[in-house]
Coordinates of C-alpha atoms in Angstrom, one line a residue:
D1 CA -34.6 11.8 -2.4
S2 CA -32.5 9.0 -1.7
P3 CA -30.2 7.8 -0.6
P4 CA -30.4 10.0 2.5
V5 CA -27.4 12.0 4.0
G6 CA -25.7 9.5 6.4
T7 CA -26.0 6.6 4.5
T8 CA -23.1 4.1 4.9
W9 CA -22.0 1.2 2.7
K10 CA -19.7 -1.8 2.7
V11 CA -18.0 -3.5 -0.2
G12 CA -20.7 -5.4 -2.5
D13 CA -24.0 -3.6 -1.0
V14 CA -26.5 -2.5 -3.7
I15 CA -27.3 1.1 -3.2
T16 CA -30.5 2.4 -4.8
F17 CA -31.0 6.0 -5.6
S18 CA -33.8 8.4 -6.6
G19 CA -34.2 12.0 -7.4
H20 CA -36.3 14.8 -9.1
A21 CA -36.0 18.4 -10.1
T22 CA -38.3 21.3 -10.7
D23 CA -37.8 24.5 -12.6
A24 CA -39.5 27.9 -12.0
Q25 CA -40.7 28.0 -15.7
S26 CA -41.2 24.3 -16.6
G27 CA -42.2 22.6 -13.3
T28 CA -41.2 19.1 -12.7
L29 CA -38.6 18.1 -15.1
G30 CA -39.0 14.6 -16.6
A31 CA -36.3 11.8 -16.1
S32 CA -34.7 12.7 -19.4
A33 CA -33.4 16.1 -18.0
L34 CA -31.6 14.1 -15.0
T35 CA -28.0 12.6 -15.1
W36 CA -26.3 10.9 -12.3
S37 CA -22.6 10.6 -11.7
L38 CA -20.9 8.2 -9.1
V39 CA -17.3 9.1 -8.4
L40 CA -15.2 7.4 -5.6
Q41 CA -13.0 9.9 -3.7
H42 CA -9.6 8.3 -2.9
C43 CA -8.1 10.5 0.0
P44 CA -4.8 9.2 1.2
S45 CA -3.5 12.9 1.9
T46 CA -5.5 15.1 -0.7
C47 CA -8.4 13.7 -2.3
H48 CA -8.5 12.5 -6.2
E49 CA -11.4 11.2 -8.1
H50 CA -12.0 8.1 -9.7
P51 CA -15.2 8.4 -11.8
L52 CA -17.2 4.9 -11.6
Q53 CA -20.5 5.1 -13.6
T54 CA -22.8 7.6 -15.1
F55 CA -26.7 7.2 -15.5
S56 CA -28.2 9.6 -17.9
G57 CA -32.2 10.0 -18.5
T58 CA -33.2 8.4 -15.4
A59 CA -34.8 9.4 -12.1
T60 CA -33.7 6.0 -10.4
G61 CA -31.3 3.3 -10.4
S62 CA -28.7 1.5 -8.4
F63 CA -25.0 0.5 -8.1
V64 CA -22.8 -1.8 -6.4
A65 CA -20.3 -0.3 -3.8
P66 CA -16.9 -0.9 -5.1
D67 CA -14.0 -2.5 -3.3
H68 CA -11.1 0.2 -2.6
E69 CA -8.2 1.4 -0.2
Y70 CA -9.3 3.4 2.7
P71 CA -9.5 6.4 3.0
S72 CA -12.0 7.0 0.4
H73 CA -15.7 7.5 0.2
L74 CA -18.3 7.8 -2.6
D75 CA -20.0 10.9 -4.2
L76 CA -23.3 10.5 -5.9
R77 CA -24.1 13.6 -7.8
L78 CA -27.3 14.5 -9.7
T79 CA -27.4 17.2 -12.4
A80 CA -30.7 18.6 -13.6
T81 CA -30.9 20.6 -16.9
D82 CA -33.7 22.7 -17.8
P83 CA -35.1 23.2 -21.4
G84 CA -33.0 26.3 -21.6
G85 CA -29.7 24.5 -21.0
L86 CA -29.4 25.9 -17.5
S87 CA -28.3 23.0 -15.1
T88 CA -27.6 22.6 -11.2
T89 CA -25.9 19.8 -9.6
T90 CA -26.4 18.4 -6.2
N91 CA -24.1 15.9 -4.3
V92 CA -24.7 13.4 -1.4
Q93 CA -21.4 11.9 0.3
L94 CA -21.7 8.2 1.2
D95 CA -18.9 7.2 3.7
P96 CA -17.9 3.6 3.9
Q97 CA -18.0 1.3 7.0
T98 CA -14.7 0.3 8.3
V99 CA -13.0 -2.3 10.4
Q100 CA -9.5 -2.0 12.4
L101 CA -6.8 -4.6 11.3
T102 CA -3.9 -4.9 13.6
F103 CA -0.5 -6.3 12.3
G104 CA 2.5 -7.6 14.2
S105 CA 5.5 -9.8 13.8
S106 CA 7.7 -12.1 15.9
P107 CA 10.1 -10.5 16.7
A108 CA 8.5 -7.0 16.9
G109 CA 9.8 -4.2 14.7
L110 CA 10.1 -6.1 11.2
S111 CA 8.4 -4.4 8.2
L112 CA 5.3 -5.8 6.9
A113 CA 3.4 -4.6 3.6
V114 CA -0.1 -4.2 3.6
G115 CA -2.0 -2.8 0.4
S116 CA 0.4 -0.1 -1.2
T117 CA 2.5 0.8 1.9
S118 CA 4.6 -1.0 4.4
Q119 CA 6.1 -0.2 7.7
P120 CA 7.5 -1.5 10.9
T121 CA 5.4 -3.6 13.1
P122 CA 3.2 -3.1 15.3
F123 CA 0.6 -1.1 13.5
T124 CA -2.9 -0.9 12.7
R125 CA -4.8 0.0 9.4
T126 CA -8.3 1.2 8.9
A127 CA -10.0 -1.0 6.0
I128 CA -13.2 -0.7 4.4
L129 CA -15.6 -3.4 5.5
G130 CA -15.5 -6.3 2.9
S131 CA -12.6 -4.8 1.2
T132 CA -9.8 -7.2 -0.1
L133 CA -6.1 -6.4 0.7
S134 CA -2.7 -7.9 -0.1
V135 CA -0.4 -8.6 2.7
S136 CA 3.3 -9.5 2.3
A137 CA 5.9 -10.7 5.0
P138 CA 9.3 -9.4 2.9
S139 CA 12.3 -11.8 3.7
P140 CA 15.0 -11.7 4.3
Q141 CA 15.1 -8.6 6.4
A142 CA 17.5 -7.2 9.2
S143 CA 16.6 -5.7 12.6
G144 CA 19.3 -4.9 15.1
G145 CA 22.0 -6.3 13.1
T146 CA 20.4 -9.7 12.7
A147 CA 19.0 -11.2 9.5
Y148 CA 15.5 -12.8 9.5
E149 CA 13.7 -14.9 7.4
Y150 CA 9.7 -15.5 6.9
V151 CA 8.2 -18.5 8.7
S152 CA 4.4 -18.3 8.6
W153 CA 1.4 -16.2 9.1
S154 CA -1.0 -16.5 11.8
D155 CA -4.0 -17.0 9.4
G156 CA -2.1 -19.8 7.5
G157 CA -1.8 -17.8 4.5
A158 CA 1.1 -17.8 1.9
Q159 CA 4.1 -15.2 2.4
T160 CA 2.1 -13.0 0.1
H161 CA -1.8 -13.4 0.0
N162 CA -5.0 -11.5 0.0
I163 CA -7.4 -11.0 3.2
V164 CA -10.8 -9.9 3.2
A165 CA -11.7 -7.3 6.0
N166 CA -15.0 -8.9 7.2
A167 CA -14.4 -7.9 10.8
S168 CA -11.5 -6.3 12.9
A169 CA -8.9 -8.8 13.3
S170 CA -5.1 -9.2 14.0
Y171 CA -2.5 -10.7 11.9
T172 CA 1.0 -11.6 12.9
A173 CA 4.1 -12.9 10.6
T174 CA 6.6 -15.1 12.4
Y175 CA 10.3 -15.1 11.4
R176 CA 13.5 -16.7 12.7
V177 CA 17.0 -16.0 12.6
R178 CA 18.7 -16.9 9.5
V179 CA 21.7 -19.1 9.7
G180 CA 24.8 -17.8 7.8
G181 CA 25.7 -14.3 6.8
P182 CA 24.1 -12.0 4.2
V183 CA 24.1 -13.2 0.4
I184 CA 26.5 -11.4 -1.6
T185 CA 25.8 -10.6 -5.3
Q186 CA 27.0 -8.3 -8.1
L187 CA 30.5 -8.3 -6.9
A188 CA 32.6 -6.0 -9.2
T189 CA 36.1 -4.2 -9.1
R190 CA 37.1 -1.0 -10.7
P191 CA 41.0 -0.8 -10.7
G192 CA 43.1 2.1 -10.9
P193 CA 46.5 3.4 -10.3
G194 CA 47.5 2.1 -7.2
R195 CA 44.1 1.5 -6.1
V196 CA 41.0 -0.5 -6.8
T197 CA 37.4 0.0 -5.8
I198 CA 35.3 -3.1 -4.9
T199 CA 31.5 -2.9 -4.8
W200 CA 28.8 -5.6 -4.1
T201 CA 25.1 -6.0 -2.9
T202 CA 23.9 -7.8 0.0
D203 CA 20.2 -9.3 0.5
V204 CA 19.9 -7.7 3.8
P205 CA 21.6 -4.5 5.4
A206 CA 25.3 -5.3 6.5
D207 CA 28.4 -3.5 7.3
S208 CA 31.3 -3.3 5.0
Q209 CA 34.9 -4.7 5.2
V210 CA 37.4 -6.2 2.5
Q211 CA 40.1 -8.5 3.5
Y212 CA 42.8 -8.6 1.0
G213 CA 46.3 -9.6 0.5
P214 CA 48.7 -11.5 -2.2
T215 CA 47.6 -15.1 -0.9
T216 CA 44.3 -16.5 0.6
N217 CA 45.7 -16.0 3.8
Y218 CA 45.0 -12.1 3.0
G219 CA 46.9 -10.2 5.8
S220 CA 45.3 -6.9 5.3
A221 CA 41.7 -5.5 5.8
T222 CA 40.1 -2.4 5.5
A223 CA 38.3 -0.4 8.3
V224 CA 34.9 -1.9 9.2
D225 CA 32.1 0.6 8.0
R226 CA 29.3 0.1 10.5
N227 CA 26.8 1.9 8.6
L228 CA 24.2 -0.9 7.5
V229 CA 23.6 -0.9 3.8
T230 CA 22.7 -3.3 1.1
A231 CA 24.8 -1.6 -1.5
H232 CA 28.5 -1.5 -0.7
S233 CA 31.6 0.0 -1.9
V234 CA 35.3 -0.2 -0.4
T235 CA 38.1 1.6 -2.0
I236 CA 41.8 0.1 -1.3
T237 CA 44.7 2.5 -1.8
R238 CA 48.5 2.3 -1.9
L239 CA 48.7 -0.8 -3.9
S240 CA 51.9 -1.7 -5.5

């Protein structure tokens, strides 16, 4: 009966449903023989189900369309059970209305988080119309060997805030070059016979080198490791 195939929805829509069933021996079955199940199918790669509501013993009803990440859709299932206990189920798939959200950064190529995932800009996400998404501009972060820190979002929101996908829109996070080098923490040494291993972390990816010597003038240095990492380890050998 309803909703018909092809019905679409946005977050917050009230969707009504109705149905009936007939049996060869019993004729039209009463409402007590009907059970409805509303299931959200979330399909980021393979689909998995989120049971939402069950309506038992009724031929009609309604529900409010939920807020969820895209890609997902609703399955409304009607199960009819005859007096002998035999049952059959029909299903109607209800697809969401969607909008396109475009994300960028200045400079381009920095990573932004939208919902449960992040990726380098620019990129576009499909969202269910009316859904709420969390957006975040990680800071600091590095690109091309330069460290950047967050300044602002184009919509005036905080560094991490929620947006509502009421229409297709664009969002840009602005960054500036951070003054000074990486911030070093968790500095540790592991001495051994004639050697020592020095480890530390940085808040942005950086290369690795240790200067060392018997005084603060140092005098010696390890080779520069050009691999940009946040977890660093350098071993100095031939120590007396």
